[in-house]
């Protein structure tokens, strides 16, 4: 199937009452793991690349791998999304390359670190929306600021410093016309989100409920949604890794979010953990091996297993055949 505009995918998810996992990729094996998981569970899917991933892979490689995926998996709707675009220019270059969706993270200044003013966020997001919608491309914005740092992007901190203000969220959506809105509810990127099982005092699902009440037609996005399963951390540590204990976002909390308007769920860390654990296991158990396929194959399988579980939990499983891809031209006409 040709690449699908993310807006169409999220509209369908809203109709069906489910969420769509947005999984980060840097290389071929990760794309293959996602596509195999999507095929096994019959899921539509969002594949996303951060600025760091685009740089690491040289984004033309990444884009052509996605075209190969579209050719090889004609029954799977997939959107190609720029994760955390730090500036208008980053989003513009993704659109020129062929991404069907971009995130402009105007919650931070263009340095990707400094929390920005509301006015700056509105201005850079509005400009990106105008440029993207003229080309049929979907836009995700962010209001409030997530915690942690991912691929060098992020304000750091616990995620509680700059929570989303529901009044600002309403004004932001009105002024920018974004297709999807990332909300800061206490989550952060990475493997160390919470020191104990999170409750409402640190993971504010009630904030999602409030924003959803005020903006029932806006697709909400949960970032930092890895669950950091203990068993994945244990595999890494069993084979020589040194990860400290921590909690992620429990799947049932994500499901509460999905029940209240969350349509896109970002997951990266869980897949990184699965890949690293599988590779470490081969290195320790079979130190004589040196063919990269000996460890990349189990790594790919381990990631596929995680992605399949999330696809089932988020409710997107079984929905791949619900619709045919709209073209970007059709989306341009829709926005007009
Ligand atoms: P995790 O680090 O929780 O996987 O979050 C990924 C993410 O939000 C990408 O934008």
mmCIF file of C-alpha atoms and ligand atoms in Angstrom:
data_model
loop_
_atom_site.group_PDB
_atom_site.id
_atom_site.type_symbol
_atom_site.label_atom_id
_atom_site.label_comp_id
_atom_site.label_asym_id
_atom_site.label_seq_id
_atom_site.Cartn_x
_atom_site.Cartn_y
_atom_site.Cartn_z
ATOM 1 C CA UNK A 1 0.000 0.000 0.000
ATOM 2 C CA UNK A 2 1.351 3.505 -0.690
ATOM 3 C CA UNK A 3 2.295 5.473 2.420
ATOM 4 C CA UNK A 4 -0.857 6.688 4.179
ATOM 5 C CA UNK A 5 -1.402 10.207 5.543
ATOM 6 C CA UNK A 6 -1.335 9.943 9.328
ATOM 7 C CA UNK A 7 -4.461 12.081 9.645
ATOM 8 C CA UNK A 8 -6.472 9.481 7.750
ATOM 9 C CA UNK A 9 -5.077 6.729 9.977
ATOM 10 C CA UNK A 10 -5.955 8.590 13.175
ATOM 11 C CA UNK A 11 -9.444 9.500 11.902
ATOM 12 C CA UNK A 12 -10.013 5.785 11.296
ATOM 13 C CA UNK A 13 -8.626 4.954 14.740
ATOM 14 C CA UNK A 14 -11.034 7.454 16.297
ATOM 15 C CA UNK A 15 -13.920 5.856 14.413
ATOM 16 C CA UNK A 16 -12.842 2.429 15.652
ATOM 17 C CA UNK A 17 -11.995 3.600 19.189
ATOM 18 C CA UNK A 18 -8.433 2.276 19.169
ATOM 19 C CA UNK A 19 -4.858 3.626 19.318
ATOM 20 C CA UNK A 20 -2.073 3.193 16.761
ATOM 21 C CA UNK A 21 1.469 2.437 17.898
ATOM 22 C CA UNK A 22 4.125 4.735 16.461
ATOM 23 C CA UNK A 23 7.409 2.843 16.532
ATOM 24 C CA UNK A 24 10.817 4.468 16.053
ATOM 25 C CA UNK A 25 13.256 3.072 13.512
ATOM 26 C CA UNK A 26 16.903 3.561 12.537
ATOM 27 C CA UNK A 27 17.593 0.583 10.287
ATOM 28 C CA UNK A 28 16.262 -2.205 8.099
ATOM 29 C CA UNK A 29 15.808 -4.814 10.818
ATOM 30 C CA UNK A 30 13.553 -2.513 12.864
ATOM 31 C CA UNK A 31 11.375 -1.748 9.845
ATOM 32 C CA UNK A 32 11.160 -5.466 9.069
ATOM 33 C CA UNK A 33 10.211 -6.277 12.675
ATOM 34 C CA UNK A 34 7.393 -3.731 12.573
ATOM 35 C CA UNK A 35 6.069 -4.874 9.200
ATOM 36 C CA UNK A 36 6.102 -8.533 10.238
ATOM 37 C CA UNK A 37 4.286 -7.653 13.455
ATOM 38 C CA UNK A 38 1.737 -5.605 11.498
ATOM 39 C CA UNK A 39 1.180 -8.509 9.116
ATOM 40 C CA UNK A 40 0.828 -11.051 11.920
ATOM 41 C CA UNK A 41 -1.731 -8.877 13.716
ATOM 42 C CA UNK A 42 -3.300 -7.220 10.621
ATOM 43 C CA UNK A 43 -2.513 -3.750 11.949
ATOM 44 C CA UNK A 44 -2.138 -0.306 10.437
ATOM 45 C CA UNK A 45 1.053 1.254 11.759
ATOM 46 C CA UNK A 46 3.033 4.468 12.117
ATOM 47 C CA UNK A 47 6.771 4.203 11.515
ATOM 48 C CA UNK A 48 8.657 7.198 12.828
ATOM 49 C CA UNK A 49 12.174 8.568 12.563
ATOM 50 C CA UNK A 50 13.711 11.138 14.858
ATOM 51 C CA UNK A 51 16.236 13.678 13.638
ATOM 52 C CA UNK A 52 18.949 11.439 15.096
ATOM 53 C CA UNK A 53 17.609 8.449 13.193
ATOM 54 C CA UNK A 54 17.536 10.392 9.938
ATOM 55 C CA UNK A 55 21.128 11.413 10.482
ATOM 56 C CA UNK A 56 22.284 7.936 11.529
ATOM 57 C CA UNK A 57 20.698 6.158 8.584
ATOM 58 C CA UNK A 58 21.112 8.917 6.029
ATOM 59 C CA UNK A 59 17.401 9.471 5.572
ATOM 60 C CA UNK A 60 17.355 8.544 1.902
ATOM 61 C CA UNK A 61 18.231 4.977 2.940
ATOM 62 C CA UNK A 62 15.406 5.060 5.461
ATOM 63 C CA UNK A 63 12.921 6.449 2.959
ATOM 64 C CA UNK A 64 13.735 3.828 0.346
ATOM 65 C CA UNK A 65 13.482 1.073 2.955
ATOM 66 C CA UNK A 66 9.986 2.377 3.648
ATOM 67 C CA UNK A 67 9.149 2.258 -0.052
ATOM 68 C CA UNK A 68 10.362 -1.356 -0.077
ATOM 69 C CA UNK A 69 8.100 -2.042 2.904
ATOM 70 C CA UNK A 70 5.137 -0.480 1.082
ATOM 71 C CA UNK A 71 5.853 -2.688 -1.922
ATOM 72 C CA UNK A 72 6.357 -5.884 0.080
ATOM 73 C CA UNK A 73 3.403 -5.388 2.427
ATOM 74 C CA UNK A 74 0.624 -4.093 0.166
ATOM 75 C CA UNK A 75 -2.115 -4.852 2.707
ATOM 76 C CA UNK A 76 -0.645 -2.824 5.579
ATOM 77 C CA UNK A 77 -1.496 0.894 5.849
ATOM 78 C CA UNK A 78 1.565 2.675 7.149
ATOM 79 C CA UNK A 79 2.401 6.292 7.754
ATOM 80 C CA UNK A 80 5.955 7.637 7.741
ATOM 81 C CA UNK A 81 6.306 10.262 10.439
ATOM 82 C CA UNK A 82 9.028 12.706 11.499
ATOM 83 C CA UNK A 83 9.346 12.351 15.284
ATOM 84 C CA UNK A 84 10.150 15.556 17.239
ATOM 85 C CA UNK A 85 10.972 17.931 14.402
ATOM 86 C CA UNK A 86 12.884 20.720 16.154
ATOM 87 C CA UNK A 87 12.215 23.386 13.509
ATOM 88 C CA UNK A 88 10.196 24.290 10.451
ATOM 89 C CA UNK A 89 13.219 23.438 8.285
ATOM 90 C CA UNK A 90 13.488 19.891 9.694
ATOM 91 C CA UNK A 91 9.803 19.286 8.940
ATOM 92 C CA UNK A 92 10.108 20.823 5.485
ATOM 93 C CA UNK A 93 13.009 18.517 4.614
ATOM 94 C CA UNK A 94 11.014 15.481 5.806
ATOM 95 C CA UNK A 95 8.060 16.540 3.643
ATOM 96 C CA UNK A 96 10.339 17.046 0.644
ATOM 97 C CA UNK A 97 11.729 13.560 1.185
ATOM 98 C CA UNK A 98 8.247 11.971 1.177
ATOM 99 C CA UNK A 99 7.197 11.646 4.829
ATOM 100 C CA UNK A 100 3.380 11.632 5.125
ATOM 101 C CA UNK A 101 3.398 13.207 8.559
ATOM 102 C CA UNK A 102 5.589 15.446 10.699
ATOM 103 C CA UNK A 103 5.790 16.436 14.325
ATOM 104 C CA UNK A 104 6.818 20.007 14.932
ATOM 105 C CA UNK A 105 7.894 20.103 18.560
ATOM 106 C CA UNK A 106 7.535 23.817 19.228
ATOM 107 C CA UNK A 107 7.333 23.136 22.948
ATOM 108 C CA UNK A 108 11.111 23.481 22.780
ATOM 109 C CA UNK A 109 13.114 26.073 20.947
ATOM 110 C CA UNK A 110 15.019 25.019 17.815
ATOM 111 C CA UNK A 111 17.960 23.876 19.985
ATOM 112 C CA UNK A 112 15.705 20.969 21.033
ATOM 113 C CA UNK A 113 16.435 21.649 24.723
ATOM 114 C CA UNK A 114 15.039 24.947 25.947
ATOM 115 C CA UNK A 115 11.314 25.081 26.791
ATOM 116 C CA UNK A 116 9.796 27.762 24.540
ATOM 117 C CA UNK A 117 7.103 30.395 25.037
ATOM 118 C CA UNK A 118 3.490 29.656 24.079
ATOM 119 C CA UNK A 119 3.693 32.353 21.393
ATOM 120 C CA UNK A 120 6.784 30.771 19.817
ATOM 121 C CA UNK A 121 5.120 27.349 19.841
ATOM 122 C CA UNK A 122 1.958 28.676 18.163
ATOM 123 C CA UNK A 123 3.938 30.539 15.514
ATOM 124 C CA UNK A 124 6.310 27.734 14.456
ATOM 125 C CA UNK A 125 3.507 25.160 14.554
ATOM 126 C CA UNK A 126 1.082 27.319 12.549
ATOM 127 C CA UNK A 127 3.733 27.907 9.902
ATOM 128 C CA UNK A 128 4.500 24.185 9.662
ATOM 129 C CA UNK A 129 0.784 23.309 9.452
ATOM 130 C CA UNK A 130 0.297 25.789 6.618
ATOM 131 C CA UNK A 131 3.213 24.372 4.618
ATOM 132 C CA UNK A 132 2.358 20.712 5.342
ATOM 133 C CA UNK A 133 -1.383 20.913 4.702
ATOM 134 C CA UNK A 134 -0.816 22.557 1.313
ATOM 135 C CA UNK A 135 0.993 19.315 0.462
ATOM 136 C CA UNK A 136 -1.519 16.974 2.150
ATOM 137 C CA UNK A 137 0.905 16.074 4.960
ATOM 138 C CA UNK A 138 -0.340 15.641 8.553
ATOM 139 C CA UNK A 139 1.059 17.572 11.515
ATOM 140 C CA UNK A 140 1.449 16.698 15.187
ATOM 141 C CA UNK A 141 2.150 19.518 17.652
ATOM 142 C CA UNK A 142 3.044 19.437 21.348
ATOM 143 C CA UNK A 143 1.766 21.524 24.220
ATOM 144 C CA UNK A 144 3.506 21.221 27.559
ATOM 145 C CA UNK A 145 6.956 19.612 27.560
ATOM 146 C CA UNK A 146 7.878 15.965 27.983
ATOM 147 C CA UNK A 147 10.595 14.848 30.338
ATOM 148 C CA UNK A 148 13.822 13.041 29.500
ATOM 149 C CA UNK A 149 16.074 13.262 26.474
ATOM 150 C CA UNK A 150 15.814 11.108 23.366
ATOM 151 C CA UNK A 151 18.446 11.158 20.635
ATOM 152 C CA UNK A 152 19.743 14.437 22.042
ATOM 153 C CA UNK A 153 16.264 16.027 21.945
ATOM 154 C CA UNK A 154 14.420 16.950 25.128
ATOM 155 C CA UNK A 155 14.236 19.244 28.120
ATOM 156 C CA UNK A 156 15.380 16.537 30.569
ATOM 157 C CA UNK A 157 13.707 16.359 33.971
ATOM 158 C CA UNK A 158 10.941 14.079 35.196
ATOM 159 C CA UNK A 159 8.166 15.239 32.921
ATOM 160 C CA UNK A 160 6.232 16.930 35.721
ATOM 161 C CA UNK A 161 7.859 20.349 35.244
ATOM 162 C CA UNK A 162 5.823 21.487 32.219
ATOM 163 C CA UNK A 163 2.535 19.606 32.222
ATOM 164 C CA UNK A 164 -0.061 20.452 29.575
ATOM 165 C CA UNK A 165 -2.449 23.239 30.561
ATOM 166 C CA UNK A 166 -5.906 22.306 29.130
ATOM 167 C CA UNK A 167 -6.817 25.989 28.480
ATOM 168 C CA UNK A 168 -3.616 26.439 26.471
ATOM 169 C CA UNK A 169 -4.286 23.180 24.631
ATOM 170 C CA UNK A 170 -7.649 24.516 23.407
ATOM 171 C CA UNK A 171 -6.135 27.826 22.303
ATOM 172 C CA UNK A 172 -3.181 26.043 20.667
ATOM 173 C CA UNK A 173 -5.383 23.757 18.566
ATOM 174 C CA UNK A 174 -7.620 26.672 17.517
ATOM 175 C CA UNK A 175 -4.666 28.809 16.491
ATOM 176 C CA UNK A 176 -2.582 26.152 14.725
ATOM 177 C CA UNK A 177 -4.992 23.635 13.158
ATOM 178 C CA UNK A 178 -2.811 20.626 14.081
ATOM 179 C CA UNK A 179 -4.080 17.150 13.218
ATOM 180 C CA UNK A 180 -2.781 15.585 16.424
ATOM 181 C CA UNK A 181 -1.705 16.932 19.777
ATOM 182 C CA UNK A 182 1.006 15.508 22.027
ATOM 183 C CA UNK A 183 0.250 16.164 25.679
ATOM 184 C CA UNK A 184 2.682 16.241 28.596
ATOM 185 C CA UNK A 185 1.185 14.140 31.395
ATOM 186 C CA UNK A 186 4.303 13.178 33.350
ATOM 187 C CA UNK A 187 5.882 10.720 30.929
ATOM 188 C CA UNK A 188 9.430 11.011 29.690
ATOM 189 C CA UNK A 189 11.539 9.332 27.041
ATOM 190 C CA UNK A 190 13.893 6.496 27.926
ATOM 191 C CA UNK A 191 14.215 3.564 30.327
ATOM 192 C CA UNK A 192 13.982 5.520 33.612
ATOM 193 C CA UNK A 193 10.554 7.108 33.797
ATOM 194 C CA UNK A 194 9.340 6.264 37.304
ATOM 195 C CA UNK A 195 11.032 4.786 40.374
ATOM 196 C CA UNK A 196 7.872 2.964 41.510
ATOM 197 C CA UNK A 197 4.712 1.778 39.761
ATOM 198 C CA UNK A 198 3.222 5.094 38.611
ATOM 199 C CA UNK A 199 0.014 6.389 40.116
ATOM 200 C CA UNK A 200 -1.980 9.525 39.269
ATOM 201 C CA UNK A 201 0.405 11.798 41.235
ATOM 202 C CA UNK A 202 3.134 11.239 38.616
ATOM 203 C CA UNK A 203 1.265 9.864 35.577
ATOM 204 C CA UNK A 204 -1.668 12.175 35.011
ATOM 205 C CA UNK A 205 -4.108 10.261 32.843
ATOM 206 C CA UNK A 206 -6.801 12.568 34.283
ATOM 207 C CA UNK A 207 -5.159 15.360 32.273
ATOM 208 C CA UNK A 208 -5.802 13.390 29.087
ATOM 209 C CA UNK A 209 -9.427 13.002 30.160
ATOM 210 C CA UNK A 210 -9.704 16.743 30.707
ATOM 211 C CA UNK A 211 -8.071 17.695 27.382
ATOM 212 C CA UNK A 212 -10.253 15.133 25.608
ATOM 213 C CA UNK A 213 -13.381 16.619 27.226
ATOM 214 C CA UNK A 214 -12.382 20.055 25.972
ATOM 215 C CA UNK A 215 -11.125 18.893 22.541
ATOM 216 C CA UNK A 216 -13.199 15.825 21.685
ATOM 217 C CA UNK A 217 -12.290 15.992 17.976
ATOM 218 C CA UNK A 218 -8.508 16.306 18.404
ATOM 219 C CA UNK A 219 -6.403 13.174 18.182
ATOM 220 C CA UNK A 220 -4.184 12.985 21.263
ATOM 221 C CA UNK A 221 -0.668 11.548 21.315
ATOM 222 C CA UNK A 222 1.118 9.865 24.215
ATOM 223 C CA UNK A 223 4.892 10.126 24.052
ATOM 224 C CA UNK A 224 7.265 8.218 26.301
ATOM 225 C CA UNK A 225 4.887 5.254 26.291
ATOM 226 C CA UNK A 226 7.297 2.393 26.714
ATOM 227 C CA UNK A 227 6.311 0.076 29.526
ATOM 228 C CA UNK A 228 9.941 -0.919 30.282
ATOM 229 C CA UNK A 229 9.029 -4.540 31.082
ATOM 230 C CA UNK A 230 11.052 -6.040 33.888
ATOM 231 C CA UNK A 231 11.678 -9.228 31.891
ATOM 232 C CA UNK A 232 13.425 -7.288 29.103
ATOM 233 C CA UNK A 233 15.637 -5.490 31.610
ATOM 234 C CA UNK A 234 16.448 -8.803 33.288
ATOM 235 C CA UNK A 235 17.586 -10.410 30.017
ATOM 236 C CA UNK A 236 19.976 -7.514 29.434
ATOM 237 C CA UNK A 237 21.355 -7.695 32.968
ATOM 238 C CA UNK A 238 21.571 -11.495 32.911
ATOM 239 C CA UNK A 239 23.926 -11.208 29.946
ATOM 240 C CA UNK A 240 26.226 -8.559 31.357
ATOM 241 C CA UNK A 241 24.137 -5.392 31.062
ATOM 242 C CA UNK A 242 23.820 -2.827 33.845
ATOM 243 C CA UNK A 243 20.318 -1.355 33.807
ATOM 244 C CA UNK A 244 18.890 0.032 37.018
ATOM 245 C CA UNK A 245 15.377 -0.950 38.078
ATOM 246 C CA UNK A 246 12.658 1.465 36.949
ATOM 247 C CA UNK A 247 9.043 1.611 35.858
ATOM 248 C CA UNK A 248 7.595 2.605 32.525
ATOM 249 C CA UNK A 249 4.001 3.361 31.580
ATOM 250 C CA UNK A 250 1.848 0.293 32.344
ATOM 251 C CA UNK A 251 -0.107 -0.886 29.304
ATOM 252 C CA UNK A 252 -3.400 -0.558 31.187
ATOM 253 C CA UNK A 253 -2.709 3.157 31.728
ATOM 254 C CA UNK A 254 -2.131 3.572 27.979
ATOM 255 C CA UNK A 255 -5.441 1.798 27.421
ATOM 256 C CA UNK A 256 -7.115 4.331 29.738
ATOM 257 C CA UNK A 257 -5.623 7.063 27.574
ATOM 258 C CA UNK A 258 -6.924 5.370 24.421
ATOM 259 C CA UNK A 259 -10.396 5.294 25.959
ATOM 260 C CA UNK A 260 -10.094 9.100 26.225
ATOM 261 C CA UNK A 261 -8.921 10.197 22.791
ATOM 262 C CA UNK A 262 -5.313 8.971 22.566
ATOM 263 C CA UNK A 263 -4.883 7.761 18.983
ATOM 264 C CA UNK A 264 -1.090 7.662 18.585
ATOM 265 C CA UNK A 265 1.158 5.915 21.100
ATOM 266 C CA UNK A 266 4.936 6.408 20.806
ATOM 267 C CA UNK A 267 7.160 3.453 21.662
ATOM 268 C CA UNK A 268 10.900 3.259 21.177
ATOM 269 C CA UNK A 269 12.667 2.188 24.383
ATOM 270 C CA UNK A 270 10.890 -1.193 24.728
ATOM 271 C CA UNK A 271 12.102 -2.175 21.276
ATOM 272 C CA UNK A 272 15.635 -1.014 22.036
ATOM 273 C CA UNK A 273 15.598 -3.145 25.193
ATOM 274 C CA UNK A 274 14.328 -6.208 23.303
ATOM 275 C CA UNK A 275 16.993 -5.842 20.608
ATOM 276 C CA UNK A 276 19.840 -5.312 23.079
ATOM 277 C CA UNK A 277 18.813 -8.264 25.249
ATOM 278 C CA UNK A 278 18.670 -10.603 22.253
ATOM 279 C CA UNK A 279 22.075 -9.507 20.982
ATOM 280 C CA UNK A 280 23.717 -9.773 24.406
ATOM 281 C CA UNK A 281 22.327 -13.284 24.818
ATOM 282 C CA UNK A 282 23.971 -14.457 21.567
ATOM 283 C CA UNK A 283 27.257 -12.756 22.435
ATOM 284 C CA UNK A 284 27.411 -14.426 25.857
ATOM 285 C CA UNK A 285 26.039 -17.849 24.918
ATOM 286 C CA UNK A 286 27.823 -18.199 21.578
ATOM 287 C CA UNK A 287 31.039 -16.163 21.777
ATOM 288 C CA UNK A 288 32.395 -18.019 18.741
ATOM 289 C CA UNK A 289 29.809 -16.409 16.451
ATOM 290 C CA UNK A 290 30.686 -13.412 14.313
ATOM 291 C CA UNK A 291 28.144 -13.335 11.481
ATOM 292 C CA UNK A 292 25.906 -10.292 12.148
ATOM 293 C CA UNK A 293 22.905 -12.338 11.041
ATOM 294 C CA UNK A 294 23.437 -14.647 14.021
ATOM 295 C CA UNK A 295 22.509 -11.831 16.388
ATOM 296 C CA UNK A 296 20.448 -9.494 14.200
ATOM 297 C CA UNK A 297 17.913 -12.230 13.415
ATOM 298 C CA UNK A 298 17.045 -12.923 17.065
ATOM 299 C CA UNK A 299 17.132 -9.165 17.717
ATOM 300 C CA UNK A 300 14.584 -8.586 14.965
ATOM 301 C CA UNK A 301 12.403 -11.420 16.286
ATOM 302 C CA UNK A 302 12.552 -10.017 19.833
ATOM 303 C CA UNK A 303 11.442 -6.591 18.617
ATOM 304 C CA UNK A 304 8.645 -8.130 16.539
ATOM 305 C CA UNK A 305 7.329 -9.884 19.647
ATOM 306 C CA UNK A 306 7.150 -6.600 21.586
ATOM 307 C CA UNK A 307 5.497 -4.745 18.693
ATOM 308 C CA UNK A 308 2.884 -7.469 18.240
ATOM 309 C CA UNK A 309 1.991 -7.313 21.931
ATOM 310 C CA UNK A 310 1.586 -3.534 21.770
ATOM 311 C CA UNK A 311 -0.490 -3.687 18.581
ATOM 312 C CA UNK A 312 -2.908 -6.082 20.273
ATOM 313 C CA UNK A 313 -3.023 -4.017 23.476
ATOM 314 C CA UNK A 314 -3.602 -0.695 21.673
ATOM 315 C CA UNK A 315 -6.491 -2.197 19.674
ATOM 316 C CA UNK A 316 -5.115 -1.541 16.186
ATOM 317 C CA UNK A 317 -4.845 -5.308 15.496
ATOM 318 C CA UNK A 318 -7.365 -6.462 12.910
ATOM 319 C CA UNK A 319 -7.878 -2.984 11.405
ATOM 320 C CA UNK A 320 -5.413 -3.112 8.486
ATOM 321 C CA UNK A 321 -8.107 -3.944 5.958
ATOM 322 C CA UNK A 322 -10.570 -1.244 7.000
ATOM 323 C CA UNK A 323 -9.544 1.371 4.421
ATOM 324 C CA UNK A 324 -7.576 2.219 1.288
ATOM 325 C CA UNK A 325 -4.882 4.894 1.419
ATOM 326 C CA UNK A 326 -5.860 8.438 0.515
ATOM 327 C CA UNK A 327 -3.377 10.274 -1.665
ATOM 328 C CA UNK A 328 -1.655 13.436 -0.444
ATOM 329 C CA UNK A 329 -3.532 15.301 -3.223
ATOM 330 C CA UNK A 330 -6.834 14.146 -1.730
ATOM 331 C CA UNK A 331 -5.645 15.319 1.673
ATOM 332 C CA UNK A 332 -4.666 18.723 0.254
ATOM 333 C CA UNK A 333 -8.190 19.077 -1.108
ATOM 334 C CA UNK A 334 -9.590 17.970 2.265
ATOM 335 C CA UNK A 335 -7.627 20.636 4.131
ATOM 336 C CA UNK A 336 -8.745 23.345 1.702
HETATM 337 P P1 LIG B 1 9.879 5.783 24.939
HETATM 338 O O1 LIG B 1 11.263 6.182 25.268
HETATM 339 O O2 LIG B 1 9.015 5.632 26.154
HETATM 340 O O3 LIG B 1 9.824 4.564 24.087
HETATM 341 O O4 LIG B 1 9.211 6.972 24.104
HETATM 342 C C1 LIG B 1 9.389 7.101 22.722
HETATM 343 C C2 LIG B 1 8.832 8.375 22.197
HETATM 344 O O5 LIG B 1 8.003 9.027 22.805
HETATM 345 C C3 LIG B 1 9.311 8.847 20.866
HETATM 346 O O6 LIG B 1 8.913 10.154 20.584
#
